[in-house]
Short mmCIF file of C-alpha atoms in Angstrom, two decimals:
data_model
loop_
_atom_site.label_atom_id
_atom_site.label_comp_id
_atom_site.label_asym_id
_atom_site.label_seq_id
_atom_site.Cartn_x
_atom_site.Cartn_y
_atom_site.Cartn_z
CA UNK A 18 13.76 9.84 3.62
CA UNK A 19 13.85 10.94 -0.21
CA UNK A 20 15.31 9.47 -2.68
CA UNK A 21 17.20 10.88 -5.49
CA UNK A 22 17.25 9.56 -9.14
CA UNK A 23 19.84 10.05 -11.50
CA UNK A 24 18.38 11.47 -14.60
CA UNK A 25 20.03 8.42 -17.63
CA UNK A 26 20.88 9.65 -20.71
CA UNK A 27 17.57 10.39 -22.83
CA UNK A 28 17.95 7.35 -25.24
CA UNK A 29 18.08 5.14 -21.84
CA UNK A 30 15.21 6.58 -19.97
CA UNK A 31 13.16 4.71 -17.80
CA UNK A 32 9.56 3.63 -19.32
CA UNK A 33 6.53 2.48 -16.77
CA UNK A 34 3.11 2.21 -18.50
CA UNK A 35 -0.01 2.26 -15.87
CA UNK A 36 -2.73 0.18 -15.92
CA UNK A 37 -5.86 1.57 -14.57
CA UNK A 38 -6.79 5.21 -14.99
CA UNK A 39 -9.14 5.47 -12.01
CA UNK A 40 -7.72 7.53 -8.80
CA UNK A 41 -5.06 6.20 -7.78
CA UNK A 42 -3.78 5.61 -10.89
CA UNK A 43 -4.11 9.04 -12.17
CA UNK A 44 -2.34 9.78 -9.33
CA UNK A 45 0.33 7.62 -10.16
CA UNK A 46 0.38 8.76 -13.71
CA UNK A 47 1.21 12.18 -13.27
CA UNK A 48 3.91 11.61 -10.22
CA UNK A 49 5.39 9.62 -12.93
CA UNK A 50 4.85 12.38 -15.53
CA UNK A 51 6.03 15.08 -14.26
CA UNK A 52 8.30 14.48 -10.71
CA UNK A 53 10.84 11.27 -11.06
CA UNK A 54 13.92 12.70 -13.71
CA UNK A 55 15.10 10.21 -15.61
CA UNK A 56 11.80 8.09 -15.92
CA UNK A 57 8.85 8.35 -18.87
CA UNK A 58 5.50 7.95 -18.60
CA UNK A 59 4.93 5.26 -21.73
CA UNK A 60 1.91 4.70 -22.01
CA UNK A 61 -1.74 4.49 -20.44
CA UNK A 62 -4.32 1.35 -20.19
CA UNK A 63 -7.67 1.14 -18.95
CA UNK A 64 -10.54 -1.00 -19.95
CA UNK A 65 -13.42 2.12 -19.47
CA UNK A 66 -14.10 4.19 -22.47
CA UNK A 67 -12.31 7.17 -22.74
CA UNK A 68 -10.53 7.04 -19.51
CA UNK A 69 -6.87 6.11 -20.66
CA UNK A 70 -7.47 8.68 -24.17
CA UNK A 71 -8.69 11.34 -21.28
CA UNK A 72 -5.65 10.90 -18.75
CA UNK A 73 -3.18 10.47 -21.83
CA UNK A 74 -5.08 13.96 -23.68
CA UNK A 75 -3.94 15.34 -19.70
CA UNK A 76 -0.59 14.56 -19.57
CA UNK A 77 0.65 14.37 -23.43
CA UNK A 78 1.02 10.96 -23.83
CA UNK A 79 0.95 9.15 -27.44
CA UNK A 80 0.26 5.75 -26.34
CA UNK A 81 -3.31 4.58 -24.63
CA UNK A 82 -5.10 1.67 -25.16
CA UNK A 83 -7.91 -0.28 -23.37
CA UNK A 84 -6.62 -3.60 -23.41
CA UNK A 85 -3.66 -3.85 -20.58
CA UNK A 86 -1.87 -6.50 -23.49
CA UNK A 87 -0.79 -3.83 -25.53
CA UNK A 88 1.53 -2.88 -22.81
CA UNK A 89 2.50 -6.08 -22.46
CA UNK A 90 3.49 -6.28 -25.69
CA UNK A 91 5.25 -3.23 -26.18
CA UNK A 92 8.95 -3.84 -25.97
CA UNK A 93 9.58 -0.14 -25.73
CA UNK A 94 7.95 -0.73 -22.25
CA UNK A 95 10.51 -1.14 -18.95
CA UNK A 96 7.70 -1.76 -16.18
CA UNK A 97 4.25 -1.83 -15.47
CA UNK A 98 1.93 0.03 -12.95
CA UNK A 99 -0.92 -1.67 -11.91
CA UNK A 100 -3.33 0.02 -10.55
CA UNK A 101 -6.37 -1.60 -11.50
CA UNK A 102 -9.25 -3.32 -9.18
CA UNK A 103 -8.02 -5.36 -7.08
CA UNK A 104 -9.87 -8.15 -8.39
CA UNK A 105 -7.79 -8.54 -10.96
CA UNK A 106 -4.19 -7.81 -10.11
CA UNK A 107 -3.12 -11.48 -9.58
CA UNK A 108 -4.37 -11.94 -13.39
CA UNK A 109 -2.25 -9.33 -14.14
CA UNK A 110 0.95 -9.94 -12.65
CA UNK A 111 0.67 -13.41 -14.45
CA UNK A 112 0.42 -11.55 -17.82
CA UNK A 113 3.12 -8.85 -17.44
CA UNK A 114 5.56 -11.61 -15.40
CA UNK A 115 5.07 -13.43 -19.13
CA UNK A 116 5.99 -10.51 -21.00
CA UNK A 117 9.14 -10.08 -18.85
CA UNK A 118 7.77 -6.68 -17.89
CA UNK A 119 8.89 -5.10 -13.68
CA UNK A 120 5.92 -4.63 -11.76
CA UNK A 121 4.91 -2.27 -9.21
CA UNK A 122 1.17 -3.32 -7.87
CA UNK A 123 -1.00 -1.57 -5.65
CA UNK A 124 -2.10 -3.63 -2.70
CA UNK A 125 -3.92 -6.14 -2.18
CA UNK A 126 -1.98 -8.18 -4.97
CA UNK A 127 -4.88 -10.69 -4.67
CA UNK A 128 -8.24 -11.69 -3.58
CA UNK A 129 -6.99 -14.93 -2.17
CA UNK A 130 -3.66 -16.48 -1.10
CA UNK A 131 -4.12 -19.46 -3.75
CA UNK A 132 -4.17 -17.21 -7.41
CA UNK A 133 -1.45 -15.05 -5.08
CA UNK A 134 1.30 -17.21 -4.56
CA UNK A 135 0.66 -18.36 -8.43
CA UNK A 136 1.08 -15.10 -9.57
CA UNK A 137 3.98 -14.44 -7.16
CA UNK A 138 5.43 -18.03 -8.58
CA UNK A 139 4.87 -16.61 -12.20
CA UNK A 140 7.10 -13.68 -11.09
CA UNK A 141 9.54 -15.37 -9.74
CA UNK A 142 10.15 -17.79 -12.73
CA UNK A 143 10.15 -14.76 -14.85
CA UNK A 144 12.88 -13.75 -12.79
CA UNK A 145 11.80 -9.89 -12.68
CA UNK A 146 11.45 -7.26 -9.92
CA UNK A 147 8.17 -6.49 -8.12
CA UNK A 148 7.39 -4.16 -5.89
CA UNK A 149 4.12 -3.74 -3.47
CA UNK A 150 2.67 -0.15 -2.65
CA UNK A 151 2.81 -0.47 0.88
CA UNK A 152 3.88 3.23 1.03
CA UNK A 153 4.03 4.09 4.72
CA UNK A 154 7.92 2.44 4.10
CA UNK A 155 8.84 5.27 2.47
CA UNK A 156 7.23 7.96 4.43
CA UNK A 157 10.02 9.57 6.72
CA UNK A 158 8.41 9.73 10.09
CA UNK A 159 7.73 6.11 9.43
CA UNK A 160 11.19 5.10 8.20
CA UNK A 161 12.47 6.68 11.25
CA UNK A 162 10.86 5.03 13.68
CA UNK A 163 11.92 1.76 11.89
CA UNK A 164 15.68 3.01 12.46
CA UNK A 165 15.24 3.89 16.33
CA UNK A 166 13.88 -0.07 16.27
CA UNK A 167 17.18 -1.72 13.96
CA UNK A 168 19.30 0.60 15.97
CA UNK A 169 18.36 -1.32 19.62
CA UNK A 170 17.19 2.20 21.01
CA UNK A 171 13.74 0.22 22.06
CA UNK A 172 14.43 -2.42 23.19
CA UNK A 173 12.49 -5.66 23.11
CA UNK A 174 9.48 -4.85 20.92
CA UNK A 175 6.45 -5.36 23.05
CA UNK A 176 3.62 -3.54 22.42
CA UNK A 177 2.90 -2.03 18.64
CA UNK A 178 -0.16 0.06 17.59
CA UNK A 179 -1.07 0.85 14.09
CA UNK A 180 -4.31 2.98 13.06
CA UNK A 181 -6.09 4.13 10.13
CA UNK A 182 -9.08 6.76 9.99
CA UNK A 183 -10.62 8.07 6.25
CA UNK A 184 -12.52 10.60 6.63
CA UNK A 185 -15.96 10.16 5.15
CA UNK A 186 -15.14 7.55 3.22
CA UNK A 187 -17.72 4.84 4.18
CA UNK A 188 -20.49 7.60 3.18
CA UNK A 189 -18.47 8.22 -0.69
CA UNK A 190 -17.94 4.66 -1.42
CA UNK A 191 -22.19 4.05 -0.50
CA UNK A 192 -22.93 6.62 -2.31
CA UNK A 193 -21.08 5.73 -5.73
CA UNK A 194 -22.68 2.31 -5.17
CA UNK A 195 -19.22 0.36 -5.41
CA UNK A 196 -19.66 -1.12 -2.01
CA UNK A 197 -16.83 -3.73 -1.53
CA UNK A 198 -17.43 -6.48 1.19
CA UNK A 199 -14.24 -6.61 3.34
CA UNK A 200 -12.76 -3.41 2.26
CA UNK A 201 -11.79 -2.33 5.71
CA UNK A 202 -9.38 -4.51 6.26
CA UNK A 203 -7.89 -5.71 2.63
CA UNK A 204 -8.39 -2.02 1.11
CA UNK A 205 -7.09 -0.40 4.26
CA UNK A 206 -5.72 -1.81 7.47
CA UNK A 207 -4.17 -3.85 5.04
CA UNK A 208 -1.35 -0.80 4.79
CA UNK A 209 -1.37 -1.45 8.63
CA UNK A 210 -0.74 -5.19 8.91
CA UNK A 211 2.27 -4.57 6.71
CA UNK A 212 3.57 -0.96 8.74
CA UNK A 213 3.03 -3.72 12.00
CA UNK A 214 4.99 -6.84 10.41
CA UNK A 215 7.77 -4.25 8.84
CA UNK A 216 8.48 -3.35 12.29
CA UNK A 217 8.10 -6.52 14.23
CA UNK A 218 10.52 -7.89 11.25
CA UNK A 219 11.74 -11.20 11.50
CA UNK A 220 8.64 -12.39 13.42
CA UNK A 221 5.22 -13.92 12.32
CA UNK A 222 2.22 -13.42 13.19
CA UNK A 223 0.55 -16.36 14.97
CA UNK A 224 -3.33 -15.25 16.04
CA UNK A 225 -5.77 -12.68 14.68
CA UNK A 226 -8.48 -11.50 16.20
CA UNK A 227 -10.93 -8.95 14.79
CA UNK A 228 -14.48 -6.58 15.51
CA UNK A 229 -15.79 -4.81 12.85
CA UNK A 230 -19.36 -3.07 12.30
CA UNK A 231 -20.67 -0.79 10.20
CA UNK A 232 -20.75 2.40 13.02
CA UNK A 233 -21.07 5.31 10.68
CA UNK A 234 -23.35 3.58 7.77
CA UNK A 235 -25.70 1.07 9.54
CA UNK A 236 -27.59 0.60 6.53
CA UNK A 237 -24.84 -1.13 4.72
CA UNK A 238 -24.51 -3.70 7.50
CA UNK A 239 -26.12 -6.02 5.39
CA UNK A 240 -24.04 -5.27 1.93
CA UNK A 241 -20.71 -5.77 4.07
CA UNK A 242 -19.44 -2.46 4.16
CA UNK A 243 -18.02 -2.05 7.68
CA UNK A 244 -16.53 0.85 8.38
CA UNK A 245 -14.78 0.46 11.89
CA UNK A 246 -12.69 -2.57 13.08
CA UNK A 247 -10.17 -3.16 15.23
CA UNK A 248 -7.45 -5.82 15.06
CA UNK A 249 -5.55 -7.30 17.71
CA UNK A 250 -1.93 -9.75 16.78
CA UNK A 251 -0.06 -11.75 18.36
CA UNK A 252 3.47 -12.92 17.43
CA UNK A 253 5.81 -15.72 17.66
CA UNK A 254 8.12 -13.66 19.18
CA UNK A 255 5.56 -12.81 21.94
CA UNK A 256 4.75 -8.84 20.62
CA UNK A 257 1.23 -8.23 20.59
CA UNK A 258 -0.09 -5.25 18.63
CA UNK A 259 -3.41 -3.54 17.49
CA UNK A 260 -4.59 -1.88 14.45
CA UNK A 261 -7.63 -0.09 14.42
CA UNK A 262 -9.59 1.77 11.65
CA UNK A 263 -12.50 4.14 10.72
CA UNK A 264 -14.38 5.74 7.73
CA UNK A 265 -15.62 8.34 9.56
CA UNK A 266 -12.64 10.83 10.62
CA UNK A 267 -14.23 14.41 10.23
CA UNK A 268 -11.52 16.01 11.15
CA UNK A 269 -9.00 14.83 8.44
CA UNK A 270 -6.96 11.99 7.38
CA UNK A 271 -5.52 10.68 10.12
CA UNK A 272 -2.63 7.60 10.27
CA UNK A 273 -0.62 6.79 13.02
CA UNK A 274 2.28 3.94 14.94
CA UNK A 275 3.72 3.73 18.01
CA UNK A 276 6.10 1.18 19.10
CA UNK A 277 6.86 0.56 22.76
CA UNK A 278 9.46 -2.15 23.57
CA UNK A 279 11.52 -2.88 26.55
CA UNK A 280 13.96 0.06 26.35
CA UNK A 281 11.55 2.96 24.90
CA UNK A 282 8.88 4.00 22.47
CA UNK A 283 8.34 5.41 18.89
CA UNK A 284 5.88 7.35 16.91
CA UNK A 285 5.26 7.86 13.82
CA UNK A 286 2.16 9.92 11.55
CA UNK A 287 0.01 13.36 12.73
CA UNK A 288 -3.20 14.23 11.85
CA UNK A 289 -1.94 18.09 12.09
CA UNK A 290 -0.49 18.82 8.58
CA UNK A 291 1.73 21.53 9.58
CA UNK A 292 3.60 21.84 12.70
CA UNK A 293 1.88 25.42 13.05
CA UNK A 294 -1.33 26.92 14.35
CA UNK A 295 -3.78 29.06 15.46
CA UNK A 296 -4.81 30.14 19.30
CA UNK A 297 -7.81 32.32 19.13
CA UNK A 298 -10.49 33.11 21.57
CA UNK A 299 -12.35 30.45 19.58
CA UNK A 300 -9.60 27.96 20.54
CA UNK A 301 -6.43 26.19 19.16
CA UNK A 302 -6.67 25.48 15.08
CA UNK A 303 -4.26 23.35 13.21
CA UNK A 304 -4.83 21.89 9.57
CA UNK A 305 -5.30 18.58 8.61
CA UNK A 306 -5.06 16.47 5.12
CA UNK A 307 -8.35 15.65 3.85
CA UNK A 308 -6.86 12.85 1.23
CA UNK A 309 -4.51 10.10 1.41
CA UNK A 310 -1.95 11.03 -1.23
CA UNK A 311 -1.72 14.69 0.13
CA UNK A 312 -0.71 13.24 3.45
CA UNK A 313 1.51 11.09 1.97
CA UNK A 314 2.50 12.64 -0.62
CA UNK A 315 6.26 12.39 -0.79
CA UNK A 316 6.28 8.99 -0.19
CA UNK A 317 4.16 8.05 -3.04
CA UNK A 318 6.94 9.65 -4.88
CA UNK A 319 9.83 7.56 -2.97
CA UNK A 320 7.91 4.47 -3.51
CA UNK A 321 8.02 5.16 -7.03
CA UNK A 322 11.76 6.30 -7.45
CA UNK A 323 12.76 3.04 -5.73
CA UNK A 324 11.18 1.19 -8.34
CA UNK A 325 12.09 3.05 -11.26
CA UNK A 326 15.57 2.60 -9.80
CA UNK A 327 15.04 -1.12 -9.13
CA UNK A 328 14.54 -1.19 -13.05
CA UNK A 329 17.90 0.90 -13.29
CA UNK A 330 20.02 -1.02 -11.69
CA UNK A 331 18.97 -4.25 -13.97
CA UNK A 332 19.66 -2.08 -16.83
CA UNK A 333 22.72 -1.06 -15.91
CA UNK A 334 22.14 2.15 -15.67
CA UNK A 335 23.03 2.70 -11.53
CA UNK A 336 22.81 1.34 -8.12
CA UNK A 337 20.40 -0.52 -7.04
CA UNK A 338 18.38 1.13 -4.03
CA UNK A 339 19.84 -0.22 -0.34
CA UNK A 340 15.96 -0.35 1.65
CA UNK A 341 14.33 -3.28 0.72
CA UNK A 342 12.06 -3.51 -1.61
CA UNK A 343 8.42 -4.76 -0.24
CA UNK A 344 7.99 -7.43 -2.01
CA UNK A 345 6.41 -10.74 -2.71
CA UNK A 346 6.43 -11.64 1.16
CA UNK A 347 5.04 -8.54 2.35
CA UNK A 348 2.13 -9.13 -0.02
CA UNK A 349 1.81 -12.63 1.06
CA UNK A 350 1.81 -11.47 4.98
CA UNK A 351 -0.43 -8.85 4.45
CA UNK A 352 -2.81 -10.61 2.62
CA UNK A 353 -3.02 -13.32 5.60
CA UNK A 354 -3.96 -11.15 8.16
CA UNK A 355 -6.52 -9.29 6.44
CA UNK A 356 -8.42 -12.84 5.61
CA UNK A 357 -8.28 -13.78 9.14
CA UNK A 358 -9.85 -10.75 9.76
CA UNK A 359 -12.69 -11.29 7.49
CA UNK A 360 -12.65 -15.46 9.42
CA UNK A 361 -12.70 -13.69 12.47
CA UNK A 362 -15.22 -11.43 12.08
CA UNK A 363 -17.88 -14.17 10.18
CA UNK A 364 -17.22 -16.54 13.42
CA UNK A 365 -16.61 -14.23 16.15
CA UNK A 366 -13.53 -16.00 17.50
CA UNK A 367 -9.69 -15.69 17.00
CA UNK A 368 -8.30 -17.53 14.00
CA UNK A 369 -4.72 -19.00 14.79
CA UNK A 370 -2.36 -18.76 11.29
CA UNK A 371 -0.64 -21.97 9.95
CA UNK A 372 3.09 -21.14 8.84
CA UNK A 373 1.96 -21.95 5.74
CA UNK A 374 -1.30 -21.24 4.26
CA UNK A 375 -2.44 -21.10 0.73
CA UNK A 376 -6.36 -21.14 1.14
CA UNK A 377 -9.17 -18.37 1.76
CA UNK A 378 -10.76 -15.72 -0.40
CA UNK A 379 -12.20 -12.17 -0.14
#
């Protein structure tokens, strides 16, 4: 699946400012730079010295700033980017929700379902569009599978398996000393509670139980940086599925779903990046992805294009796109199950989910 974004006449191009200059949203930055026609990079924001003047110097941008309210302010501005800590995207979504501004947010959206829904509630009195990064919706293999699933060709869903494996992460993230309690599952499997509940769609999860330890770093045990788990759900509609995840895949980055229902079975994700190889007396040899937006690399742009075209479509400048746009639910959902992970693994036993819940924090 790719999308395709007419290119607007040049006085109607569409402008997304990011906000956070770290990683991913460098990363961000230059996909909007230099691959979606028809959209413009605006402007840069990022609280650490330097970083937004450094990215901006990068990719010839004018505008950069380290307060995220000059963006908010700027009416030249379309939509926002947020790709700051975590910690502070609900905060965020409140402020550019008040400046009428679009927002696409990296995931989590919050650090607990209470400032969530309040920032979700600010967006949608503000009556905008906002769009989560869950981006494994826009990755083909993915997609497809989710069309085998609408189309009947499985069946009953029954059994659903999502995984995750970094590889070496755990060791990196130790190492730079930005150990985040928790990160595991609302950092990580988080993209695989969403991947489960886009493809069980229509049902809810109703128990969560999760293991985690810290496997490849012991001696972060204590500072809550585990970096294997494995989930187990169960839904209303009686489909029970597992996600599991590691920090510690040597061989490559590694993501992966199968479905199995009643009538057949889908996959989706290799950790082989090409579908070539080497056979050699030394043995079979196929490469692998060693980061996350490599592997994924085309649907980071798709995400992107869907919501620069969200933003065209209210401007009048095309159709809007026909997949859904993960939105405020899928955050909500996603969220949910990752903080009955974290219950779960503090008491050791399954935590049953409420239809409604508005409590808990990382």
């Amino acid at each position: 699946m790719s999308y395709s974004l007419e290119v607007p006449p040049a006085k109607e191009t569409i402008r997304i400012a990011v906000i956070g200059c770290g990683w991913i949203g460098a990363f961000h930055a230059r996909t909007l730079a230099g691959h979606l026609p028809g959209v413009r990079l605006e402007a840069l924001a990022d609280p650490a010295p330097g970083a937004a003047a450094a990215l901006a110097a990068e990719l010839g941008i004018s505008k950069h700033t380290t307060d995220p309210a000059d963006l908010f302010a700027d009416p030249d501005i379309d939509g926002v980017l947020i790709a700051a800590p975590s910690a502070v995207h609900s905060a965020l979504i409140v402020q550019a929700a008040a400046a009428g501004k679009h927002i696409f947010c990296e995931k989590p959206a919050g650090h607990g379902l209470e400032e969530l829904h309040a920032a979700l509630d600010a967006v949608e009195r503000a009556g905008i569009e906002f769009q989560i990064g869950f981006n494994r919706r826009f990755a083909s293999d993915f997609a497809e599978a989710k069309k085998r699933i609408q189309a009947g060709d499985l069946g009953e869903v029954q059994l659903m398996r999502s995984l995750t494996r970094d590889p070496g992460v755990a060791e990196g993230i130790a190492n730079a000393g930005h150990i985040k309690p928790n990160t595991i599952f609302t950092e990580t499997l988080i993209h695989d509670f969403d991947a489960l509940n886009w493809y069980n769609e229509g049902a809810r999860v109703t128990e969560v139980r999760a293991i985690a330890d810290a496997l490849v770093e012991p001696g972060y045990r204590e500072a809550g940086l585990l970096d294997t788990a494995v989930v187990t759900l169960r839904y209303d509609n009686g489909a029970i599925a597992v996600a599991e995840a590691s920090f510690s895949a040597l061989y490559g980055y590694d993501v992966r779903g199968e479905i199995f229902g009643s009538a057949g079975m889908a996959v989706a994700g290799n950790p082989v990046q090409l579908h070539s190889g080497s056979y050699t007396a030394a043995g079979a040899l196929a490469p692998t992805t060693r980061v996350n937006t490599e592997l994924f690399a085309q649907a980071y742009r798709d995400e992107l294009a869907h919501f620069a075209r969200l933003i065209a479509a209210r401007k009048g400048l095309g159709e809007a796109p026909t997949v859904p746009t993960p939105g405020a639910q899928a955050a909500i959902d996603a969220l949910e199950i990752a903080l009955a992970c974290v219950e779960s693994v503090r008491t050791g036993a399954p935590v049953v989910l409420e239809r409604e819940t508005t409590g808990g924090v990382l």
